[in-house]
Coordinates of C-alpha atoms in Angstrom, one line a residue:
X1 CA 45.6 1.6 -5.0
X2 CA 42.3 -0.4 -4.8
X3 CA 41.0 -1.3 -1.4
X4 CA 41.5 -5.0 -0.6
X5 CA 39.2 -6.7 1.9
X6 CA 40.8 -9.6 3.8
X7 CA 39.2 -13.1 3.5
X8 CA 38.6 -13.2 7.2
X9 CA 36.8 -9.9 7.2
X10 CA 34.7 -11.1 4.3
X11 CA 33.7 -14.2 6.1
X12 CA 32.8 -12.3 9.3
X13 CA 30.7 -9.9 7.3
X14 CA 28.9 -12.8 5.5
X15 CA 28.2 -14.6 8.8
X16 CA 26.9 -11.4 10.4
X17 CA 24.7 -10.5 7.4
X18 CA 23.4 -14.1 7.4
X19 CA 22.4 -14.0 11.1
X20 CA 20.7 -10.7 10.8
X21 CA 19.0 -11.7 7.5
X22 CA 17.6 -14.9 9.1
X23 CA 16.4 -13.0 12.2
X24 CA 14.7 -10.5 10.0
X25 CA 12.8 -13.2 8.1
X26 CA 11.7 -14.8 11.4
X27 CA 10.4 -11.6 12.8
X28 CA 8.6 -10.9 9.6
X29 CA 6.9 -14.3 9.9
X30 CA 6.2 -13.6 13.6
X31 CA 4.5 -10.4 12.7
X32 CA 2.0 -12.3 10.6
X33 CA 1.5 -15.3 12.9
X34 CA 1.0 -13.0 15.9
X35 CA -2.2 -11.9 14.2
X36 CA -3.6 -15.4 13.5
X37 CA -6.8 -14.3 15.2
X38 CA -8.0 -13.1 11.7
X39 CA -8.8 -16.8 11.1
X40 CA -11.7 -16.4 13.4
X41 CA -13.4 -14.4 10.6
X42 CA -13.7 -17.7 8.6
X43 CA -13.8 -20.3 11.3
X44 CA -16.9 -21.2 13.5
X45 CA -15.2 -20.4 16.8
X46 CA -18.4 -19.4 18.5
X47 CA -16.7 -16.3 20.0
X48 CA -17.6 -12.7 19.4
X49 CA -14.4 -10.9 18.5
X50 CA -15.8 -7.6 19.9
X51 CA -16.2 -9.0 23.5
X52 CA -13.6 -11.9 23.7
X53 CA -9.9 -12.2 24.4
X54 CA -7.8 -13.7 21.7
X55 CA -6.5 -16.1 24.3
X56 CA -10.0 -17.6 24.5
X57 CA -9.4 -19.1 21.0
X58 CA -6.9 -21.6 22.5
X59 CA -8.6 -22.0 25.9
X60 CA -8.6 -25.6 27.1
X61 CA -12.2 -26.3 26.2
X62 CA -12.4 -24.6 22.8
X63 CA -12.7 -26.6 19.5
X64 CA -9.8 -24.8 17.7
X65 CA -7.4 -24.8 20.7
X66 CA -4.8 -27.0 18.9
X67 CA -4.8 -24.8 15.8
X68 CA -4.5 -21.5 17.5
X69 CA -2.2 -22.8 20.3
X70 CA 0.2 -24.3 17.7
X71 CA 0.4 -21.0 15.8
X72 CA 1.0 -19.1 19.0
X73 CA 3.8 -21.5 20.0
X74 CA 5.4 -21.3 16.6
X75 CA 5.3 -17.5 16.7
X76 CA 6.9 -17.5 20.2
X77 CA 9.7 -19.9 18.9
X78 CA 10.4 -17.7 15.9
X79 CA 10.6 -14.6 18.2
X80 CA 13.0 -16.3 20.6
X81 CA 15.3 -17.7 17.9
X82 CA 15.3 -14.3 16.1
X83 CA 16.3 -12.5 19.3
X84 CA 19.1 -15.0 19.9
X85 CA 20.5 -14.5 16.4
X86 CA 20.2 -10.8 16.3
X87 CA 21.4 -10.3 19.9
X88 CA 24.7 -12.1 19.2
X89 CA 27.3 -9.4 18.8
X90 CA 24.6 -6.9 18.0
X91 CA 25.5 -3.3 17.1
X92 CA 23.8 -0.5 19.1
X93 CA 25.5 -1.0 22.5
X94 CA 23.9 -2.0 25.7
X95 CA 20.5 -0.5 25.0
X96 CA 20.2 -2.7 21.9
X97 CA 21.3 -5.7 23.8
X98 CA 18.7 -5.0 26.5
X99 CA 16.2 -4.7 23.7
X100 CA 17.0 -8.1 22.2
X101 CA 17.0 -9.6 25.7
X102 CA 13.5 -8.2 26.2
X103 CA 12.3 -9.6 22.9
X104 CA 13.7 -13.0 24.0
X105 CA 11.8 -12.8 27.2
X106 CA 8.7 -11.7 25.3
X107 CA 8.9 -15.0 23.3
X108 CA 9.3 -17.0 26.4
X109 CA 6.3 -15.4 28.0
X110 CA 4.2 -16.0 24.9
X111 CA 5.3 -19.6 25.1
X112 CA 4.1 -19.7 28.7
X113 CA 0.7 -18.4 27.5
X114 CA 0.3 -21.6 25.4
X115 CA 1.6 -23.9 28.1
X116 CA -0.7 -22.4 30.7
X117 CA -3.9 -21.6 28.8
X118 CA -7.2 -20.3 30.0
X119 CA -9.4 -23.2 31.3
X120 CA -12.5 -21.8 29.6
X121 CA -13.8 -18.9 27.6
X122 CA -15.3 -16.2 29.9
X123 CA -17.0 -14.3 27.1
X124 CA -19.4 -17.2 26.4
X125 CA -19.4 -19.2 29.7
X126 CA -21.0 -17.3 32.5
X127 CA -19.4 -19.4 35.2
X128 CA -15.9 -18.9 33.9
X129 CA -13.7 -16.4 35.7
X130 CA -11.8 -14.0 33.4
X131 CA -8.8 -14.2 35.8
X132 CA -6.8 -17.4 35.3
X133 CA -3.8 -16.7 37.7
X134 CA -1.0 -18.4 35.8
X135 CA -2.2 -17.4 32.3
X136 CA -2.8 -13.8 33.5
X137 CA 0.7 -13.7 34.9
X138 CA 2.3 -14.9 31.7
X139 CA 0.3 -12.4 29.7
X140 CA 1.3 -9.6 32.0
X141 CA 5.0 -10.6 31.6
X142 CA 4.6 -10.6 27.8
X143 CA 3.3 -7.1 27.9
X144 CA 6.0 -6.0 30.3
X145 CA 8.8 -7.3 28.0
X146 CA 7.1 -6.0 24.9
X147 CA 7.0 -2.4 26.3
X148 CA 10.6 -2.8 27.6
X149 CA 11.9 -3.8 24.2
X150 CA 10.2 -0.7 22.7
X151 CA 11.7 1.5 25.3
X152 CA 15.2 0.1 25.0
X153 CA 15.3 0.1 21.2
X154 CA 13.9 3.7 21.1
X155 CA 16.8 4.8 23.3
X156 CA 19.3 2.8 21.2
X157 CA 18.0 4.5 18.1
X158 CA 19.1 7.9 19.6
X159 CA 22.3 7.1 21.5
X160 CA 23.5 3.9 19.9
X161 CA 25.5 3.2 16.8
X162 CA 24.5 2.5 14.1
X163 CA 21.4 4.5 14.2
X164 CA 18.0 2.9 13.8
X165 CA 16.1 5.5 11.7
X166 CA 12.7 3.7 11.5
X167 CA 12.6 2.9 15.2
X168 CA 13.8 6.4 16.0
X169 CA 10.8 7.8 14.0
X170 CA 8.1 5.3 14.9
X171 CA 9.2 3.5 18.0
X172 CA 7.8 6.0 20.6
X173 CA 4.6 6.3 18.6
X174 CA 4.0 2.6 18.4
X175 CA 4.8 2.3 22.1
X176 CA 2.2 4.9 23.0
X177 CA -0.5 3.3 20.9
X178 CA 0.3 -0.2 22.1
X179 CA 0.1 0.9 25.8
X180 CA -3.2 2.7 25.2
X181 CA -4.8 -0.3 23.5
X182 CA -3.4 -2.7 26.2
X183 CA -4.9 -0.7 29.0
X184 CA -8.2 -0.7 27.2
X185 CA -8.4 -4.5 27.5
X186 CA -8.3 -4.9 31.3
X187 CA -12.0 -4.3 31.9
X188 CA -13.0 -8.0 32.4
X189 CA -10.2 -8.4 35.0
X190 CA -12.0 -5.9 37.2
X191 CA -15.5 -7.1 36.6
X192 CA -16.4 -4.9 33.7
X193 CA -16.4 -7.0 30.5
X194 CA -17.5 -5.9 27.1
X195 CA -15.9 -4.3 24.0
X196 CA -12.4 -5.3 25.1
X197 CA -11.9 -7.5 22.1
X198 CA -11.5 -4.6 19.6
X199 CA -8.6 -2.8 21.4
X200 CA -6.9 -6.1 22.1
X201 CA -6.9 -7.0 18.4
X202 CA -5.7 -3.5 17.6
X203 CA -2.9 -4.1 20.1
X204 CA -1.9 -7.3 18.4
X205 CA -1.7 -5.5 15.1
X206 CA 0.6 -2.9 16.7
X207 CA 2.8 -5.8 18.0
X208 CA 3.0 -7.0 14.4
X209 CA 4.0 -3.5 13.3
X210 CA 6.8 -3.6 15.9
X211 CA 8.1 -6.9 14.7
X212 CA 8.1 -5.6 11.2
X213 CA 10.1 -2.5 12.2
X214 CA 12.7 -4.7 13.9
X215 CA 12.8 -6.9 10.8
X216 CA 13.3 -3.9 8.5
X217 CA 16.1 -2.5 10.7
X218 CA 17.8 -5.9 10.7
X219 CA 17.6 -6.1 6.9
X220 CA 19.4 -2.7 6.7
X221 CA 22.0 -3.8 9.1
X222 CA 22.5 -7.1 7.2
X223 CA 23.1 -5.1 4.0
X224 CA 25.7 -2.9 5.8
X225 CA 27.4 -5.9 7.3
X226 CA 27.9 -7.7 4.0
X227 CA 31.3 -7.3 2.3
X228 CA 29.8 -5.2 -0.5
X229 CA 28.1 -2.9 1.9
X230 CA 31.3 -2.4 3.9
X231 CA 33.4 -1.6 0.9
X232 CA 30.8 0.9 -0.2
X233 CA 31.0 2.7 3.1
X234 CA 34.8 2.7 3.1
X235 CA 34.9 4.1 -0.5
X236 CA 32.4 6.8 0.5
X237 CA 34.6 7.9 3.5
X238 CA 37.7 7.9 1.3
X239 CA 35.9 10.1 -1.2
X240 CA 34.9 12.5 1.6
X241 CA 38.5 12.7 2.8
X242 CA 39.7 13.5 -0.7
X243 CA 37.2 16.2 -1.2
X244 CA 38.1 17.7 2.2
X245 CA 41.9 17.7 1.5
X246 CA 42.0 18.2 -2.2
X247 CA 44.4 15.2 -2.6
X248 CA 44.3 11.5 -2.5
X249 CA 44.6 10.0 1.0
X250 CA 47.8 8.4 2.1
X251 CA 47.8 4.6 2.8
X252 CA 47.5 5.3 6.5
X253 CA 44.2 7.2 5.8
X254 CA 42.7 4.1 4.2
X255 CA 42.1 2.8 7.7
X256 CA 41.4 6.1 9.4
X257 CA 37.7 5.3 9.6
X258 CA 38.5 2.9 12.3
X259 CA 39.8 5.6 14.6
X260 CA 37.7 7.7 17.0
X261 CA 36.6 11.1 15.9
X262 CA 39.3 13.0 17.8
X263 CA 42.1 10.9 16.5
X264 CA 40.8 11.1 13.0
X265 CA 40.8 14.9 13.3
X266 CA 44.3 14.9 14.7
X267 CA 45.6 12.8 11.8
X268 CA 44.1 15.1 9.3
X269 CA 45.5 18.2 11.0
X270 CA 49.0 16.8 11.3
X271 CA 49.2 15.3 7.7
X272 CA 51.9 17.1 5.7
X273 CA 50.5 19.4 3.0
X274 CA 51.5 18.8 -0.6
X275 CA 53.4 21.6 -2.2
X276 CA 51.8 23.3 -5.2

């Protein structure tokens, strides 16, 4: 008897796949926009990328502050909306939910970076202090929530369900590299400027990689959540049951995949054997 998926289940799968698909697209776009600093390679910003913070590009007195500030704000908005979409009934348990909450807070902190910019560019203005209290605070929060999201999703990739294979393989590595590059940028905050621009831009590239990993995992989850993906998984389980028992599963076994592991084992052990 062919497996029949109820219309309600189809609609739920379609809505879930649509949410995760849109969130994946937004995070992929954010991965690109988060590295808008590459535009300084073709624009006369007057800043030396080796010795300047990226935040200086949209400091209050810089000529391209509107351009870079707008891109940063758009990126933050995409991250926040993606986190809200993906975090709604997200699989992976409490660790994944904490991860999406951290991504949401990261977007909010990045938005604060734009609303509270640096007053001037310390790398080219000798009288400009590198520490701008409110901007420094929002940047510190952005780093905190970024690292928190990496930690939470890395844990979810191990203990949660479904598994997140890409994050399980690369999450801790990206976290270690991102933390190393972030620490390498704090020199000007302690009176030791110079060469902090290179590790910061490497850090932003790693943030883009992190967003791309999240987008890829969401794309995989969207494919699984779609009606076609669900039916494929159910047919695969039914085939495995048939191979294990040597006979076709009974109607009750068609929904056995919904049972916990112990109950499934008990059902299979108590099922009457077919006489030869």
